[in-house]
Short mmCIF file of C-alpha atoms and ligand atoms in Angstrom, two decimals:
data_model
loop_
_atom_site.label_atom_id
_atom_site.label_comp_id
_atom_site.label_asym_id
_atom_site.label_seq_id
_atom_site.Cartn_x
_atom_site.Cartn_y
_atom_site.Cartn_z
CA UNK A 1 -3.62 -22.24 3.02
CA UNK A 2 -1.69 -19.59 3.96
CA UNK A 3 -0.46 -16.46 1.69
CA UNK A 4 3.13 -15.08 1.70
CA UNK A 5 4.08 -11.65 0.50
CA UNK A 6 7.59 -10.63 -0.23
CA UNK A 7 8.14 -7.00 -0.83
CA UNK A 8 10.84 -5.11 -3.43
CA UNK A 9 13.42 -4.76 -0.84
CA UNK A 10 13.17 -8.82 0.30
CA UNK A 11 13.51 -9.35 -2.98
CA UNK A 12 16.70 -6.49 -4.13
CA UNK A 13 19.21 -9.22 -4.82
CA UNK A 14 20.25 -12.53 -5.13
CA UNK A 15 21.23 -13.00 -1.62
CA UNK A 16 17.88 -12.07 -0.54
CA UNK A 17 15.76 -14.16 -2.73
CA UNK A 18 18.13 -17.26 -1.59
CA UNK A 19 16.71 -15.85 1.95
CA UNK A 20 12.82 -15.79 0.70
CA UNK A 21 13.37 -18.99 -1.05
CA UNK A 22 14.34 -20.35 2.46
CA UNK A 23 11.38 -18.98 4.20
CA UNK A 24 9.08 -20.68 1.28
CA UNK A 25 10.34 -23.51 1.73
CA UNK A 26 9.10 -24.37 5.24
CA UNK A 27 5.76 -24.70 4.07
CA UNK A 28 3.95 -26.84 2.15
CA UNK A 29 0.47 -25.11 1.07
CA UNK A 30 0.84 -21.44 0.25
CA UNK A 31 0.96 -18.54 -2.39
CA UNK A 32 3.21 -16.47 -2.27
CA UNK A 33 2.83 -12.89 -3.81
CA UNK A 34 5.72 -11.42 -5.18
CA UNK A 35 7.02 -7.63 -5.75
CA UNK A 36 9.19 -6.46 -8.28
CA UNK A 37 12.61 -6.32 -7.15
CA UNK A 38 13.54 -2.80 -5.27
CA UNK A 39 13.48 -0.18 -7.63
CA UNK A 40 12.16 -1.66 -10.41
CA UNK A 41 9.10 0.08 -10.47
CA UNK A 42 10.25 3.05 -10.16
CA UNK A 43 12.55 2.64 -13.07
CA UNK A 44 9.57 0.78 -15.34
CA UNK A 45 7.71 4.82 -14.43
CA UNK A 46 10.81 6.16 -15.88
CA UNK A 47 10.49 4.17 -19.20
CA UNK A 48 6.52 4.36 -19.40
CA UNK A 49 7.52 8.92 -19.03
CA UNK A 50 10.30 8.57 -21.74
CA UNK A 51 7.47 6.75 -24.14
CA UNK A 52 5.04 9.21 -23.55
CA UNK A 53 7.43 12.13 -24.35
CA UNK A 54 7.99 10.44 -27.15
CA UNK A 55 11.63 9.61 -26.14
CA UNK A 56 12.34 6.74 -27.63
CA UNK A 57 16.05 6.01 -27.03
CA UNK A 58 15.44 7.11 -23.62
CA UNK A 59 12.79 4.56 -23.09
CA UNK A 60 15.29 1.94 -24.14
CA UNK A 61 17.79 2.91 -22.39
CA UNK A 62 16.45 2.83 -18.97
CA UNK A 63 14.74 -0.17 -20.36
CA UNK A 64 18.18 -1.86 -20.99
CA UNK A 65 19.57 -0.42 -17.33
CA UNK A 66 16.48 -2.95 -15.63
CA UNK A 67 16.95 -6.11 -18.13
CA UNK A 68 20.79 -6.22 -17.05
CA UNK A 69 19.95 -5.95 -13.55
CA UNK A 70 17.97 -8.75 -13.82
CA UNK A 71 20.60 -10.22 -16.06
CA UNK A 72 23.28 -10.09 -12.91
CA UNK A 73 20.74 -11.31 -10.77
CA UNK A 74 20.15 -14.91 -12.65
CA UNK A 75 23.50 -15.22 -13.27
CA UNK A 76 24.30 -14.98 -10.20
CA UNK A 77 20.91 -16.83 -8.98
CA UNK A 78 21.43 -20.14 -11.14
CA UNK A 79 25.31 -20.39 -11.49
CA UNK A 80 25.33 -22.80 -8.69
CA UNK A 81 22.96 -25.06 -10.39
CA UNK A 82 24.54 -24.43 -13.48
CA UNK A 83 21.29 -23.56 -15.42
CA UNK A 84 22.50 -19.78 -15.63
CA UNK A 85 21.26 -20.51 -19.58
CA UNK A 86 17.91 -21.50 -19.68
CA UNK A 87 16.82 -19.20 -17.00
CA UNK A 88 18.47 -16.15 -18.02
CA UNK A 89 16.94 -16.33 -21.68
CA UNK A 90 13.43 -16.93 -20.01
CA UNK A 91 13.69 -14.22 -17.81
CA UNK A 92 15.23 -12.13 -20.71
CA UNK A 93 12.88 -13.58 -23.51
CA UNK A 94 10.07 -11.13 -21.29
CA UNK A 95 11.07 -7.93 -22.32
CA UNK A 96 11.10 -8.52 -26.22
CA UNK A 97 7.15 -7.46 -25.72
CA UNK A 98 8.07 -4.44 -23.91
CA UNK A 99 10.73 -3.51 -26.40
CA UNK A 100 8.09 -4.08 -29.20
CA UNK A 101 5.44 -1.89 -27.49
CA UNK A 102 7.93 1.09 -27.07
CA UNK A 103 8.00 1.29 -30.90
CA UNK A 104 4.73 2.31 -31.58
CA UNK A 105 3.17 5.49 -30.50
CA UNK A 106 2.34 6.35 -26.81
CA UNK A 107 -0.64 4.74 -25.55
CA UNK A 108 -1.94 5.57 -22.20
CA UNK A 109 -4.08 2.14 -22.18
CA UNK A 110 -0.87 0.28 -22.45
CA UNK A 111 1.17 1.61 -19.47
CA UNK A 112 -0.10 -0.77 -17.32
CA UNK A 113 1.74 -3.61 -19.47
CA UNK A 114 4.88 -1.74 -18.98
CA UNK A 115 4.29 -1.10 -15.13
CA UNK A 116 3.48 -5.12 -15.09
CA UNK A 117 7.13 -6.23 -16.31
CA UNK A 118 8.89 -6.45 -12.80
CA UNK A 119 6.35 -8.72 -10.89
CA UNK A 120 5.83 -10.74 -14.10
CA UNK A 121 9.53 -10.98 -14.18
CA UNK A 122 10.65 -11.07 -10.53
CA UNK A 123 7.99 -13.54 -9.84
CA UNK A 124 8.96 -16.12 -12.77
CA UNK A 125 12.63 -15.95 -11.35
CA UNK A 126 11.71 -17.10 -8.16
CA UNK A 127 9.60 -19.99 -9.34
CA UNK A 128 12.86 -21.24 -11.30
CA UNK A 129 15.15 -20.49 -8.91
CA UNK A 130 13.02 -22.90 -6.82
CA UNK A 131 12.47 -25.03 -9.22
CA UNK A 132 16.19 -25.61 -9.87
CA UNK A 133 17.02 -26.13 -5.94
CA UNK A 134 14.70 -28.75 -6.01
CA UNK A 135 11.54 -27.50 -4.71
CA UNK A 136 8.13 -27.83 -6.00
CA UNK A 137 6.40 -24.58 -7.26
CA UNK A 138 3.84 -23.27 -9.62
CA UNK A 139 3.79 -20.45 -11.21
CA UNK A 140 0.00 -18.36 -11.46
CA UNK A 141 -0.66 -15.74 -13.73
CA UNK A 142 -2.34 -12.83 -11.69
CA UNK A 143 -3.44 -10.86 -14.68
CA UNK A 144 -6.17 -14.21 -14.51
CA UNK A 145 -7.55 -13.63 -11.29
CA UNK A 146 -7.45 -9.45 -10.42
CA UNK A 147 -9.95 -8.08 -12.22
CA UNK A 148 -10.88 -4.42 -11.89
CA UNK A 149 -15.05 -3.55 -11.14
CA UNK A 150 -16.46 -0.47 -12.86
CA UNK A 151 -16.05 1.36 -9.65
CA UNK A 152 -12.55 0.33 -10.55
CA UNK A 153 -12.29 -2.01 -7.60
CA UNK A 154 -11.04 -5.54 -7.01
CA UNK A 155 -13.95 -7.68 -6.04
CA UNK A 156 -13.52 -10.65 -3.79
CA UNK A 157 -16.89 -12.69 -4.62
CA UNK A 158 -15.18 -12.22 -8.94
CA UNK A 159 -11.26 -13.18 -7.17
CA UNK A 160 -13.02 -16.47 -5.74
CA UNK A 161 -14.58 -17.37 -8.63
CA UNK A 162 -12.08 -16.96 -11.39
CA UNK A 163 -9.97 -19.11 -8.93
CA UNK A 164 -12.43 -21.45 -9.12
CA UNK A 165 -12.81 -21.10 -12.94
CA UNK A 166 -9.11 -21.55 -13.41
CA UNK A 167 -8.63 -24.56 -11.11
CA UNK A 168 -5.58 -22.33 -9.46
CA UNK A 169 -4.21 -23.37 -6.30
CA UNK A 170 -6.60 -26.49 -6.23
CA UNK A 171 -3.59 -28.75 -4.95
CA UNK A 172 -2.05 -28.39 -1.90
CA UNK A 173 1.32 -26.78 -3.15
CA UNK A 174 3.46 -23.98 -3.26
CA UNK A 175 2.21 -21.12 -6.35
CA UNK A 176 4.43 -18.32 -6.78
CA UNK A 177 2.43 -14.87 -8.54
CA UNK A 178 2.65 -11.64 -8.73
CA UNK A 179 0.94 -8.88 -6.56
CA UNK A 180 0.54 -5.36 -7.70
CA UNK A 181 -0.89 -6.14 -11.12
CA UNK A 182 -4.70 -7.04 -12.18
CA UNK A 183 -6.70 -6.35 -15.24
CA UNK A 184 -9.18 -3.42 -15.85
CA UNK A 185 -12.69 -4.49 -16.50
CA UNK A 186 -11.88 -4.26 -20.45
CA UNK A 187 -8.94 -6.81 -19.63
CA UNK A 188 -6.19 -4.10 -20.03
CA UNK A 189 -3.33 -4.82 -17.75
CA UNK A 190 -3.20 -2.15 -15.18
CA UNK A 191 -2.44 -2.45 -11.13
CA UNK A 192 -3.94 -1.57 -8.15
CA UNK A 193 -1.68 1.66 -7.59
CA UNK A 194 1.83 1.92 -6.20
CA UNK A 195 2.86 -0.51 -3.10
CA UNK A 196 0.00 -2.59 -4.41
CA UNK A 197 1.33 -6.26 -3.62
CA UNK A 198 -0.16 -6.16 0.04
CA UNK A 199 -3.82 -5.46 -1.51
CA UNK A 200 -2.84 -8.56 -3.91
CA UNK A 201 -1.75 -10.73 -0.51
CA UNK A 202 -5.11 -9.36 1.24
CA UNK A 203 -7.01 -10.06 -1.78
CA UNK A 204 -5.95 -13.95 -2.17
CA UNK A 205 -6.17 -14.53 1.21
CA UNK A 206 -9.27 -13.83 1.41
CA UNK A 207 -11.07 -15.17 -1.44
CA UNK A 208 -9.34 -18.50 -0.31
CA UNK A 209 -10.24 -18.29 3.34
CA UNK A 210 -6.34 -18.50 4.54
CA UNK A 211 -6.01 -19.03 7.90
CA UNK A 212 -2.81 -16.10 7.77
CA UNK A 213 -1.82 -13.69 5.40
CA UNK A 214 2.20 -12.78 6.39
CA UNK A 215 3.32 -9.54 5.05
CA UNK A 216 7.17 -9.91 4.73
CA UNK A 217 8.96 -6.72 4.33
CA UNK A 218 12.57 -4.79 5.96
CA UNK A 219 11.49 -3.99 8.96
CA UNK A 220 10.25 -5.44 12.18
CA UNK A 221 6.41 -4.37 12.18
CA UNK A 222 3.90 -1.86 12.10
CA UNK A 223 6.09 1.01 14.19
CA UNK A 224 4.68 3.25 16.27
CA UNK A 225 5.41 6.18 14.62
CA UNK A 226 7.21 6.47 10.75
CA UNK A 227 10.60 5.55 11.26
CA UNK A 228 11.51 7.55 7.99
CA UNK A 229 11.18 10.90 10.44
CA UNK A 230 10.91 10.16 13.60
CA UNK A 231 14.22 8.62 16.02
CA UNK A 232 13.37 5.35 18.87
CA UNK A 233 10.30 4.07 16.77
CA UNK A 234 9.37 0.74 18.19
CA UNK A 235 7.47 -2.05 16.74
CA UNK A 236 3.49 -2.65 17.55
CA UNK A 237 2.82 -6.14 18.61
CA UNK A 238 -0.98 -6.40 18.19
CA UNK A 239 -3.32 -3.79 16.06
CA UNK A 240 -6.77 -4.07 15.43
CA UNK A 241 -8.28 -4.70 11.83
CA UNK A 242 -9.94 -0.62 12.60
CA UNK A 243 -6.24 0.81 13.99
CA UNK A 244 -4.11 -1.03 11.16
CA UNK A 245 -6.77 0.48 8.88
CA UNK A 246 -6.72 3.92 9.62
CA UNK A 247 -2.95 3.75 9.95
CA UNK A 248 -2.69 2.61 6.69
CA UNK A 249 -4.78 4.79 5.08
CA UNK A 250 -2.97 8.01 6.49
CA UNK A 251 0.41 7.18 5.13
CA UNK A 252 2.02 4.07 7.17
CA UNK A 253 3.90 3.08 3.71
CA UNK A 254 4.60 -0.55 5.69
CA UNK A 255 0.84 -1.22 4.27
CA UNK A 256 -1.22 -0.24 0.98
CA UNK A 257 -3.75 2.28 1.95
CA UNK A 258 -6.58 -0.52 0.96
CA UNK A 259 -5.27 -3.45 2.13
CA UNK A 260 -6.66 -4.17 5.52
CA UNK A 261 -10.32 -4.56 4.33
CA UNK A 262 -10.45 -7.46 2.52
CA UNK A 263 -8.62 -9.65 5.67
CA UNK A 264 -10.72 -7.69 8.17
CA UNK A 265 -14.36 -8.84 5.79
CA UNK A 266 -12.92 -12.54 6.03
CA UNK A 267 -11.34 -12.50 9.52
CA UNK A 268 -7.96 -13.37 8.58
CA UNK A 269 -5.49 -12.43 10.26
CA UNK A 270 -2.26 -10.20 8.91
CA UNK A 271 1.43 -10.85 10.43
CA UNK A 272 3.53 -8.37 9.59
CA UNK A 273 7.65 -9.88 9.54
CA UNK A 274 10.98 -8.96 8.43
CA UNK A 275 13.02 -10.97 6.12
CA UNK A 276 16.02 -9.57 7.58
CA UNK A 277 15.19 -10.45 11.26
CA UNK A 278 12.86 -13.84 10.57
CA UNK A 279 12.88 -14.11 14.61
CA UNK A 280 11.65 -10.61 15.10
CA UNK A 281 7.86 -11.42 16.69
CA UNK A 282 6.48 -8.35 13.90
CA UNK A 283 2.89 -6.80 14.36
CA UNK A 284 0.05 -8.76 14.36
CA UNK A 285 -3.16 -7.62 12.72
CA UNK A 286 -6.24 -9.20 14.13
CA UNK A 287 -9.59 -8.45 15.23
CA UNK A 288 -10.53 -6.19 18.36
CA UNK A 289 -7.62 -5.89 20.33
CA UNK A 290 -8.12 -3.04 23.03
CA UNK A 291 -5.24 -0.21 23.56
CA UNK A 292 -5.04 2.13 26.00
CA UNK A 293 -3.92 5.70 25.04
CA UNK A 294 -2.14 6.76 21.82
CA UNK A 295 -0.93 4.25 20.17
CA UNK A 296 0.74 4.80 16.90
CA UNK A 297 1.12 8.25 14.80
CA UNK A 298 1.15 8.34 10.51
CA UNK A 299 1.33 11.36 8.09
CA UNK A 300 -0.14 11.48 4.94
CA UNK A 301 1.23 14.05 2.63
CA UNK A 302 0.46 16.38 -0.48
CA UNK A 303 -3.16 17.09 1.15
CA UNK A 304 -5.24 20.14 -0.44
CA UNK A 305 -7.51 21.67 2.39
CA UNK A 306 -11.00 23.32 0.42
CA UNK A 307 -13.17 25.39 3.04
CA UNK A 308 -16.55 26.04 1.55
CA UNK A 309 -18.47 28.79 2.99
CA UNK A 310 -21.82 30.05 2.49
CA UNK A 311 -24.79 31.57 4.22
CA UNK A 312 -27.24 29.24 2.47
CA UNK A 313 -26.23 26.57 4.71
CA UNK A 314 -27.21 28.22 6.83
CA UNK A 315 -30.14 26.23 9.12
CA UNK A 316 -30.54 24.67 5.79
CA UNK A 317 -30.71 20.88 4.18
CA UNK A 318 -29.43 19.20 0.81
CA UNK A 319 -25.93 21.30 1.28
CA UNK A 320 -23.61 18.76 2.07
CA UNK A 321 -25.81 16.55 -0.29
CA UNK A 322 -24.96 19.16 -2.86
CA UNK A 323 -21.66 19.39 -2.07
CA UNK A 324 -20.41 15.88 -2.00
CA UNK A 325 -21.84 15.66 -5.56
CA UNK A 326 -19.75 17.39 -6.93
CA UNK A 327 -16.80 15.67 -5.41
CA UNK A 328 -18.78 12.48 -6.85
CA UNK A 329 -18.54 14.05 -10.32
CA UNK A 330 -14.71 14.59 -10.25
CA UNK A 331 -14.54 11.16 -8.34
CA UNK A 332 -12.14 12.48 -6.22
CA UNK A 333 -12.39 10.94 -2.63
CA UNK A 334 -12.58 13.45 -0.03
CA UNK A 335 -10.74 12.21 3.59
CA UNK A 336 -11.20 14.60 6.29
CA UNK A 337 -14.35 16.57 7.00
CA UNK A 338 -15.52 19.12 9.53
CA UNK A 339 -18.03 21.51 9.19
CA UNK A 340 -19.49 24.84 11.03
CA UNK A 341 -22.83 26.37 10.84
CA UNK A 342 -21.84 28.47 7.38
CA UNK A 343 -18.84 26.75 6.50
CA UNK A 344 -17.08 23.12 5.52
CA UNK A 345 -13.66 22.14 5.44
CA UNK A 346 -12.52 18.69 3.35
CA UNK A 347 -9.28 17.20 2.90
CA UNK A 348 -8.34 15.88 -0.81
CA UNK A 349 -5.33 14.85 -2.03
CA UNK A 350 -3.35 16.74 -4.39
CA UNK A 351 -5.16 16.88 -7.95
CA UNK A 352 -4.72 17.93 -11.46
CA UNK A 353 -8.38 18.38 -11.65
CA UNK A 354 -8.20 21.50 -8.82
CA UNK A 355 -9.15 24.12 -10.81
CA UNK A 356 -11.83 22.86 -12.45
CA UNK A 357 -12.77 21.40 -8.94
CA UNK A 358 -12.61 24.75 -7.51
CA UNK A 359 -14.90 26.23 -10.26
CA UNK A 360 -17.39 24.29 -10.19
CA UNK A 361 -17.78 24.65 -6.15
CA UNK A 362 -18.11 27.92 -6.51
CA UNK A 363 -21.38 27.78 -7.75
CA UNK A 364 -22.28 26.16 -4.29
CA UNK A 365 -20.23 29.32 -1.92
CA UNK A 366 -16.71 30.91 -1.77
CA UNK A 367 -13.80 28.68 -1.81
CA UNK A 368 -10.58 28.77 -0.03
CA UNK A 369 -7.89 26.47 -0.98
CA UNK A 370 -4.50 25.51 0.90
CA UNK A 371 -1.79 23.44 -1.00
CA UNK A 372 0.92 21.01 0.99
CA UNK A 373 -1.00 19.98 4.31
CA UNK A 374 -0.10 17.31 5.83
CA UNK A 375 -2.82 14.92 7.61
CA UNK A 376 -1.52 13.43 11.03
CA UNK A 377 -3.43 10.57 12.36
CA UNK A 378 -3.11 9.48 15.93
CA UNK A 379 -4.61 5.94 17.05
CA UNK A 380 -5.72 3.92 19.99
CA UNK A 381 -7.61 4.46 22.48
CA UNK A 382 -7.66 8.18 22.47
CA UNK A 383 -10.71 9.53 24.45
CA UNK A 384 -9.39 10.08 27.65
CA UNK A 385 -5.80 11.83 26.24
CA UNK A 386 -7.63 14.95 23.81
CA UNK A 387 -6.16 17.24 26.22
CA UNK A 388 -2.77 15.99 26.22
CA UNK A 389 -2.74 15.60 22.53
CA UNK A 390 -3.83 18.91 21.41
CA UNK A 391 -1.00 20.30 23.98
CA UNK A 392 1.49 18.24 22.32
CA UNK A 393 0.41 20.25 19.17
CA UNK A 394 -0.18 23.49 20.21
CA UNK A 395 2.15 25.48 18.23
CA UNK A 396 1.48 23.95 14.89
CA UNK A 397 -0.78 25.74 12.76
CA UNK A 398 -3.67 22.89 13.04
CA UNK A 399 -6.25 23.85 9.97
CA UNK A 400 -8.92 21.00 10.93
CA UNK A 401 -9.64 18.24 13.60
CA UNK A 402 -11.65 15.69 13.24
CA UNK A 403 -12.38 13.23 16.19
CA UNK A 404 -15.96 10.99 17.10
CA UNK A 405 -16.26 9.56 13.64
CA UNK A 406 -14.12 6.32 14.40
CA UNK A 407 -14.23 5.78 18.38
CA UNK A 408 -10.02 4.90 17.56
CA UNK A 409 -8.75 8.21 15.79
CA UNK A 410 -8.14 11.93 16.41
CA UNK A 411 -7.05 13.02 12.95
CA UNK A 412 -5.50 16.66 12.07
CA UNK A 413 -4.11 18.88 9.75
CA UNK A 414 -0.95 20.73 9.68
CA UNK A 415 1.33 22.65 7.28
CA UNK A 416 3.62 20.09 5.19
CA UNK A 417 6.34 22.03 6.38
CA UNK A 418 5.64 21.43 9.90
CA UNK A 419 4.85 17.97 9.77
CA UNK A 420 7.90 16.20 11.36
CA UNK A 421 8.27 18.70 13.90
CA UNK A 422 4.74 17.74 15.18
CA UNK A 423 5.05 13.95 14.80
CA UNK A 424 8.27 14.44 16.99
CA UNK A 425 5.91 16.27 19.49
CA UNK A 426 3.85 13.69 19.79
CA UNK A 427 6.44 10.74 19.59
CA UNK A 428 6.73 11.84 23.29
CA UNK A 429 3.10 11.08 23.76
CA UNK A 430 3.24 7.44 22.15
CA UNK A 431 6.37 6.46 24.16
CA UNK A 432 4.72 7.54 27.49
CA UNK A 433 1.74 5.59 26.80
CA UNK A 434 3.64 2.46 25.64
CA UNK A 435 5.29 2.18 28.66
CA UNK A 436 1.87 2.47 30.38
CA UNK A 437 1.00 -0.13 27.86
CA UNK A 438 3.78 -2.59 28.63
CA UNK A 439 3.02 -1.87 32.88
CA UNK A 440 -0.68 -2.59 32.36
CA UNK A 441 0.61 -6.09 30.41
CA UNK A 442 2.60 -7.23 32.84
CA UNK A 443 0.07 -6.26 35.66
CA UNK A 444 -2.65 -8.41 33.48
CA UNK A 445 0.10 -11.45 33.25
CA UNK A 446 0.95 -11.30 36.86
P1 LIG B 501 8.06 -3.40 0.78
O1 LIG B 501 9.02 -3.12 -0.33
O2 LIG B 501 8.40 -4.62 1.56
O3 LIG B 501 6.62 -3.35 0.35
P2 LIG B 501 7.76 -0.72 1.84
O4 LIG B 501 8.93 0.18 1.52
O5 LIG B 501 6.54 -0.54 1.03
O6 LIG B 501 8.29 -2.21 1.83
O7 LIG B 501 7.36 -0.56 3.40
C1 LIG B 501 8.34 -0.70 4.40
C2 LIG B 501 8.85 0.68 4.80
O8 LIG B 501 7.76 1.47 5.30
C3 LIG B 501 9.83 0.67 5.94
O9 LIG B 501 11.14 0.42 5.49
C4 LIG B 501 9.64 2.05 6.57
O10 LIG B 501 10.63 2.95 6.13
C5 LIG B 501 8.31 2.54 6.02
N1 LIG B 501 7.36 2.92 7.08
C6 LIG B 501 6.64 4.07 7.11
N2 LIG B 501 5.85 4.11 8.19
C7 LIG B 501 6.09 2.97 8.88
C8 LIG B 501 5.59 2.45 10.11
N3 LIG B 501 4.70 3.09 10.84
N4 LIG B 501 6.08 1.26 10.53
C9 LIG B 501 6.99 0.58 9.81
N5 LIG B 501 7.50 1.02 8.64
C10 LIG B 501 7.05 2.21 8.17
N1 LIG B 502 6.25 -2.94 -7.33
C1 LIG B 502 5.11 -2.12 -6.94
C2 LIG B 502 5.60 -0.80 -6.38
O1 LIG B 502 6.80 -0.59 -6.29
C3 LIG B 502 4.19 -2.82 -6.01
C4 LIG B 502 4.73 -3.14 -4.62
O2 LIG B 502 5.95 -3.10 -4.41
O3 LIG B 502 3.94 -3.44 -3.74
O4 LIG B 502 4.80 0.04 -6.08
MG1 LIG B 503 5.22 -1.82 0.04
#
């Protein structure tokens, strides 16, 4: 079995999904996860922020702007086939619901059901659009097999067995469903955050045991540095499960910040390909592939640095216990951490719950707080190049560094205003080493 994912950009118009439906149909066993269309999301936000203002024409409109948009799309999708129709007034017949739910009263349980309305829809499109061009295809509900722990976590062991429960996927066969979206552990519809689909991909892959999970999207691979800020990116052939990881988790947008674990538990491995260049070899994602020297760069943005100091820590134990606590409390995941004999610095991302964060630490030491940071994460095989990294940086305000606690990261933290400059500055870094790279390649094929 092997799982497909199409992002919102492979999927932003009719030519496009004629494109996907192309690449489906080369293969005869697989699920493929499906985004909304590009900008649909984004759009469903606006909606969900005009209900909760209590706007209601607002809501509708906007709500009107993304059902004729995927009006144009089937009639443009099925005219061929003639069955413009039937699949326009399925596709259509979805947002009646929607429409309904907007009348009543704002409910923040039921934003999830709004956010939910461009995979559901996307996703059914694409199984009729098959469908009508003659090839096989299911079409699986997601909302059945996602389910949301109490930590508020998908759980593999619970994906496997509700597939199991449902009988999904049992035939060899091509199932079309929807990433992004899963239930809460009351059954609410909610999702797992945005860019969500890859987790969905991951997730499915792994409770099935595919032997490849391909992460389609609209650009060649995993780059070496974001292409978004930085000029001459280039594409990474091979990362390891640990590298794609923490590349991913500091702000690589290509991936969800979660998605690498569950293919890394399971051993699958993750091609990354572009629907707009199918020949493009992409990044592959695999276990323990050794680099040598920096690798690949990624920013993470809107980061809150907290430095907590105190002269009870001093030579003492049970601070840091006491500390992390009350992180625990506010569940708000802490990233970065580096401490000194009286003080500690942690990285959070930004929070409506600061002040009352801030308070409460308080009672453990004083508290300094800087807004907009901006985490840089450097990867590969990094021990020998310290020197030439923190050179690269030197005239960046650098508020913390953290290195040792993963043998394939230096991590740091600048200003958000200075973050481009300084992934330029080390852009220089990444290209010398990849040609290093590519020399010590072809010395190992000759
Ligand atoms: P999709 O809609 O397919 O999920 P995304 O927009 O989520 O696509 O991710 C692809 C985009 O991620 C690229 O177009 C690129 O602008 C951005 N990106 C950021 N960092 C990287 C990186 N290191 N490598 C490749 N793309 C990156
Ligand atoms: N449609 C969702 C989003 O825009 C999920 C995804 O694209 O992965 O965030
Ligand atoms: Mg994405």
């Amino acid at each position: 079995m092997l799982v497909l994912k199409f992002g919102g950009t492979s999927l932003g118009n009719a030519e496009r999904i004629k494109n996907v439906a192309e690449i489906v149909r080369t293969h005869k066993n697989c699920v493929v996860v499906c985004s909304a269309m590009a900008g649909v999301t984004n759009a469903l936000e606006i909606v969900n922020s005009c209900w909760e203002q209590d706007d209601h024409s607002g809501a509708l409109e906007n709500l009107d702007i993304i059902q004729n948009m995927f009006d144009a799309l089937c009639r443009e999708l099925f005219y061929e086939q003639g069955t413009i129709n039937e699949n326009c007034m399925e596709a259509m017949e979805m947002f009646a619901p929607v429409r309904k739910l907007l009348e009543s009263p704002f409910n923040i349980q039921l934003t999830g059901k709004i956010l939910s309305l461009g995979e559901l829809v996307t996703s059914r499109i694409i199984n009729n659009y098959l469908l009508s061009t003659g090839t096989d295809s299911s079409y699986v509900n997601a909302l059945k097999l996602i389910q949301l722990n109490e930590q508020e976590e998908p759980d593999l062991n619970d994906i496997a067995q509700k597939i199991e429960e449902t009988g999904s996927f049992r035939e060899p066969g091509i199932y079309i469903t929807q990433g992004f979206i899963c239930t809460d552990l009351h059954g609410n519809v909610t999702n797992l955050k945005r860019g969500g689909s890859d987790y969905t991909a991951t997730l499915l892959g792994a409770a099935l045991n595919a032997s490849l999970i391909e992460i389609w999207t609209d650009i060649d691979g995993l780059h070496n540095n974001d292409p978004r800020y930085v000029e001459n990116t280039t594409p990474i052939r091979d990362l390891s499960f640990a590298e794609a990881s923490e590349l991913a988790y500091f702000g690589a947008k290509i991936l969800h910040p979660s998605c690498v674990w569950p293919a890394r538990e399971q051993n699958i491995p993750i091609q990354l390909k572009n629907t707009l260049d199918p020949d493009a070899s992409g990044t592959r994602i695999q276990t323990g592939f050794n680099s040598n020297g920096v690798k690949a760069i990624a920013a993470k943005d809107n980061i809150t640095v907290l430095r907590i100091t105190s002269g009870r820590m001093f030579n003492a134990y049970g601070f840091l216990h006491k500390l992390f606590q009350v992180f625990d409390e506010f569940k708000i995941p802490v990233d970065v951490v580096t401490t000194s004999e009286v003080s500690v610095s942690v990285t959070i991302e930004h929070t409506h719950s600061l002040a009352a964060l801030v308070s409460r630490l308080q009672s453990l030491g004083r508290v300094s707080v800087e807004n907009d940071r901006s985490i840089i994460c450097v990867v590969g095989n990094i021990q020998d190049h310290l020197a030439e990294i923190m050179q690269a940086v030197k005239q960046f305000k650098t508020d913390m560094v953290s290195l040792g606690a993963s043998s394939n990261n230096v991590t740091l933290v600048v200003p958000g205003n200075q973050k481009v400059e300084a992934l330029q500055a080390l852009h220089n870094l990444v290209s010398l080493h990849t040609v290093n790279q590519q020399e010590l390649w072809i010395q190992l094929q000759a």
